[in-house]
PDB file of C-alpha atoms and ligand atoms in Angstrom:
ATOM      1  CA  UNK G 782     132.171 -83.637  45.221  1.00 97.00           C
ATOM      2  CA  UNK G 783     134.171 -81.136  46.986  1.00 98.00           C
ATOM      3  CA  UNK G 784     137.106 -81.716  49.320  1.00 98.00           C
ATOM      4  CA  UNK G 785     138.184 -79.576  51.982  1.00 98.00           C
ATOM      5  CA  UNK G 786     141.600 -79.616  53.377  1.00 98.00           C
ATOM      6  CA  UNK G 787     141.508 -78.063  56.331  1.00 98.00           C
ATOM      7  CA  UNK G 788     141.929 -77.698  60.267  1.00 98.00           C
ATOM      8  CA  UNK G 789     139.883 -76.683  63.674  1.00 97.00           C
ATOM      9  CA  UNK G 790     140.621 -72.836  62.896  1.00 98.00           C
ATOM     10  CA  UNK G 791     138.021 -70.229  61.922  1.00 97.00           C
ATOM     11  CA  UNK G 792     139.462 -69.581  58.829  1.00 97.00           C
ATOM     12  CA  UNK G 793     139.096 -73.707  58.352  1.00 97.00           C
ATOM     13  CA  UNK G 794     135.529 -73.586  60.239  1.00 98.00           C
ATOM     14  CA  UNK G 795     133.790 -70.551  58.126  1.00 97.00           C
ATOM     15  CA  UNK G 796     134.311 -72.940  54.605  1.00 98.00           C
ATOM     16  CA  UNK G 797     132.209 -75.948  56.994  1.00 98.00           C
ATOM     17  CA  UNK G 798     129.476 -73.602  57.795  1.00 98.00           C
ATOM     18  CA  UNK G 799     128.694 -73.019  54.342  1.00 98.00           C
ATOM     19  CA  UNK G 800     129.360 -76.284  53.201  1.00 98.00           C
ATOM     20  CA  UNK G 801     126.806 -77.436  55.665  1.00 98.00           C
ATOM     21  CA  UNK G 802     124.380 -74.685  54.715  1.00 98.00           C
ATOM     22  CA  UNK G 803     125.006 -75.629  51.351  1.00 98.00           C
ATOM     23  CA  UNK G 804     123.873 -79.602  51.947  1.00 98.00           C
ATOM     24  CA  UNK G 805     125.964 -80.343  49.261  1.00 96.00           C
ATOM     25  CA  UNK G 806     127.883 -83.039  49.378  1.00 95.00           C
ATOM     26  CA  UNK G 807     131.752 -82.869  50.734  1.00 98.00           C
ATOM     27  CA  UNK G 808     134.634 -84.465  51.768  1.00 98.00           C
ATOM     28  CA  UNK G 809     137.183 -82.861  54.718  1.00 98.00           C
ATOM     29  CA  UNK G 810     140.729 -84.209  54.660  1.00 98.00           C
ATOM     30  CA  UNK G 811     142.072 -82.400  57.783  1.00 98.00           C
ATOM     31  CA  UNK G 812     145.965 -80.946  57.663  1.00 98.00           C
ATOM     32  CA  UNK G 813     147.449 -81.272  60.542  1.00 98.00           C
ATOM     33  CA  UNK G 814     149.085 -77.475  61.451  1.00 98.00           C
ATOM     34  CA  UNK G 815     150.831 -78.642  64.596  1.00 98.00           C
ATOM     35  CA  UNK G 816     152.918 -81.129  62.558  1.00 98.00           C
ATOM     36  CA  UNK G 817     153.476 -78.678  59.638  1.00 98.00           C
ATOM     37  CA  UNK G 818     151.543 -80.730  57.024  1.00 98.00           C
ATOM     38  CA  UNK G 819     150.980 -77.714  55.158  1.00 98.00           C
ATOM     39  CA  UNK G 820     154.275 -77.291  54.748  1.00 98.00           C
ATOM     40  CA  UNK G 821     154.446 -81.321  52.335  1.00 98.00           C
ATOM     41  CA  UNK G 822     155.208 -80.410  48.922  1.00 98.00           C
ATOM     42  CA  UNK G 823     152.008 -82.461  47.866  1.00 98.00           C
ATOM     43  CA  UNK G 824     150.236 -80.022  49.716  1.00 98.00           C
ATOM     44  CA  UNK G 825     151.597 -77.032  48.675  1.00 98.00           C
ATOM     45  CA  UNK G 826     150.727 -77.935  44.498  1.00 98.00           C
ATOM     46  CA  UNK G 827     147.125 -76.799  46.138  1.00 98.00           C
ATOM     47  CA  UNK G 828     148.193 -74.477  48.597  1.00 98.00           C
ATOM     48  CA  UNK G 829     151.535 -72.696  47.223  1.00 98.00           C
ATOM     49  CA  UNK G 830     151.708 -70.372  50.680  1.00 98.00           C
ATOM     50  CA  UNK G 831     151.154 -73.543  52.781  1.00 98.00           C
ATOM     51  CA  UNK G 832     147.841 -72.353  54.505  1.00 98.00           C
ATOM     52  CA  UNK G 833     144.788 -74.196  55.224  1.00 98.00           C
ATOM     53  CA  UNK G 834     141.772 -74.191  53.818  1.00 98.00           C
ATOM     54  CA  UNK G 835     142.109 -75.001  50.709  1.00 98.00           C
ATOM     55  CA  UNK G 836     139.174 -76.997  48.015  1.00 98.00           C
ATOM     56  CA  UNK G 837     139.439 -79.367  46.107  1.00 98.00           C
ATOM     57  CA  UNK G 838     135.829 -79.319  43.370  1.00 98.00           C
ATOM     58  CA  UNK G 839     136.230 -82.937  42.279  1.00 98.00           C
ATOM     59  CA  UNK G 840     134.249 -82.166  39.282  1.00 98.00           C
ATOM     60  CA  UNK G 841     136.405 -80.469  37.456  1.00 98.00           C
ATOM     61  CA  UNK G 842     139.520 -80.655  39.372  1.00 97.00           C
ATOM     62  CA  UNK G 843     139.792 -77.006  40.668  1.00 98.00           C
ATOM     63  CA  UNK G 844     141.404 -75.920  43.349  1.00 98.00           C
ATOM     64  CA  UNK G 845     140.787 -72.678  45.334  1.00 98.00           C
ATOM     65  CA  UNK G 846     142.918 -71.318  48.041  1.00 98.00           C
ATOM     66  CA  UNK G 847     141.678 -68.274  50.259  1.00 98.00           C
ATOM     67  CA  UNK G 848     138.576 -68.684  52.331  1.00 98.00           C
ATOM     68  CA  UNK G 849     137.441 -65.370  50.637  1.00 97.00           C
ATOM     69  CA  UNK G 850     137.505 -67.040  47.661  1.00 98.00           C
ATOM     70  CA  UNK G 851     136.838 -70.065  48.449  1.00 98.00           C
ATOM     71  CA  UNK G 852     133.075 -68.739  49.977  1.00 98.00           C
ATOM     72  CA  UNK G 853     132.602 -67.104  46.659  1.00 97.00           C
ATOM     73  CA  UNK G 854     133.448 -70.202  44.709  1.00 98.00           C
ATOM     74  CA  UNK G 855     130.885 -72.562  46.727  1.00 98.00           C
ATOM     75  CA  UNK G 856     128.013 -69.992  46.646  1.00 98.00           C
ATOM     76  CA  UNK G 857     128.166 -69.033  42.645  1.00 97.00           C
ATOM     77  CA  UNK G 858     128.563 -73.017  42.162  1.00 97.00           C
ATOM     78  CA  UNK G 859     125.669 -73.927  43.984  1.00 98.00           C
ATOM     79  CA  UNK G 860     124.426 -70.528  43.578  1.00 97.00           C
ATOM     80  CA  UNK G 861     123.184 -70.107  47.369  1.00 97.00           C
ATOM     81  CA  UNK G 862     123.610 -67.189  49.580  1.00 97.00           C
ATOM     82  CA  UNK G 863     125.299 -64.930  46.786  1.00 96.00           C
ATOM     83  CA  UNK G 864     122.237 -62.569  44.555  1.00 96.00           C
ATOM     84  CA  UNK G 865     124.110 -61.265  42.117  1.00 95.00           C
ATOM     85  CA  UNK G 866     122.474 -57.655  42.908  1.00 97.00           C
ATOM     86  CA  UNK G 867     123.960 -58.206  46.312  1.00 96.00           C
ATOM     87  CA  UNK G 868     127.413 -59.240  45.776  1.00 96.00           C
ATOM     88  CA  UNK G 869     129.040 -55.621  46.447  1.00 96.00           C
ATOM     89  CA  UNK G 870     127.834 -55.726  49.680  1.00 97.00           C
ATOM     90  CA  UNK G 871     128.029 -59.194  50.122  1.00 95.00           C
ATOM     91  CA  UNK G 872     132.050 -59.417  49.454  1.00 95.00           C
ATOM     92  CA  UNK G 873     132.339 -56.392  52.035  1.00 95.00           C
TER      93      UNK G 873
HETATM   94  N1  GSH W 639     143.879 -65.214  54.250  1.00 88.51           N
HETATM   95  C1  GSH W 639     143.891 -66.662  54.396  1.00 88.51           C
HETATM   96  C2  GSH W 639     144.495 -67.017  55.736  1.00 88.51           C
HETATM   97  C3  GSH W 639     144.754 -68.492  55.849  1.00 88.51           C
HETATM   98  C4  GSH W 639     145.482 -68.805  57.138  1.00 88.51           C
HETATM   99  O1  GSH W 639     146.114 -67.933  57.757  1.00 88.51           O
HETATM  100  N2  GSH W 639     145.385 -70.051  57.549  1.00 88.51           N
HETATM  101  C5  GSH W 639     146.034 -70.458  58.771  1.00 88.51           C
HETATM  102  C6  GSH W 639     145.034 -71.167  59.685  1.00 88.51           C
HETATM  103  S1  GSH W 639     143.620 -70.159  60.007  1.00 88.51           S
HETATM  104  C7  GSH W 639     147.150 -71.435  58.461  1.00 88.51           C
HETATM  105  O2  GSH W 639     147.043 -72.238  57.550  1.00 88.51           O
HETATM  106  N3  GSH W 639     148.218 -71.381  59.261  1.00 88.51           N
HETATM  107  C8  GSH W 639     149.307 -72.287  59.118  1.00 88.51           C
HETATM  108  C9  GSH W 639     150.603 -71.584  58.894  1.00 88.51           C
HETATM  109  O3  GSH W 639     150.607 -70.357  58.685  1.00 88.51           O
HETATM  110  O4  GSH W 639     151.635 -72.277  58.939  1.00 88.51           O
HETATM  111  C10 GSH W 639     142.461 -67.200  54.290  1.00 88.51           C
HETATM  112  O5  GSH W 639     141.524 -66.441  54.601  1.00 88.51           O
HETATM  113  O6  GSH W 639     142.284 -68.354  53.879  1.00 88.51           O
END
């Protein structure tokens, strides 16, 4: 299962959309920016520059900061959305 800390931002959103296009199965703990929870020390073990979103991938205990990455994790995992004769253009 994968968790996603995150908040109502697009940089929180675009990780949902593919989550949801996905249809795999997730968790979202939301961080609340306004009240600096990225900022907790527990947080930042998973976040070290205290910025949302962040995953959790429950199966094997990885965690993956940067949305950019973060899309390219999902998609190889569940290998959706990501041909690997298109991933030039697709990481443009
Ligand atoms: N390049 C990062 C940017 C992450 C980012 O800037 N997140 C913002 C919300 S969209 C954040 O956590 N802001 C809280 C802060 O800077 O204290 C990404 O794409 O994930």
């Amino acid at each position: 299962m994968i968790e996603l800390y995150t908040a109502d931002t697009p940089n929180g959103k675009k990780i949902t959309i593919l989550l949801e296009e996905i249809g795999c199965d997730f968790k979202v703990t939301a961080v609340d920016l306004s009240k600096d929870e990225q900022f907790k020390p527990e947080f930042k073990k998973i976040s070290p520059f205290g910025k949302i979103p962040v995953i959790v991938d429950h199966e094997n205990q990885e965690s993956i900061f940067e949305s950019g990455a973060i899309l390219m994790y999902l998609a190889d995992k569940y290998n959706k959305f990501y041909e690997a004769k298109d991933r030039n253009v697709i990481n443009q």
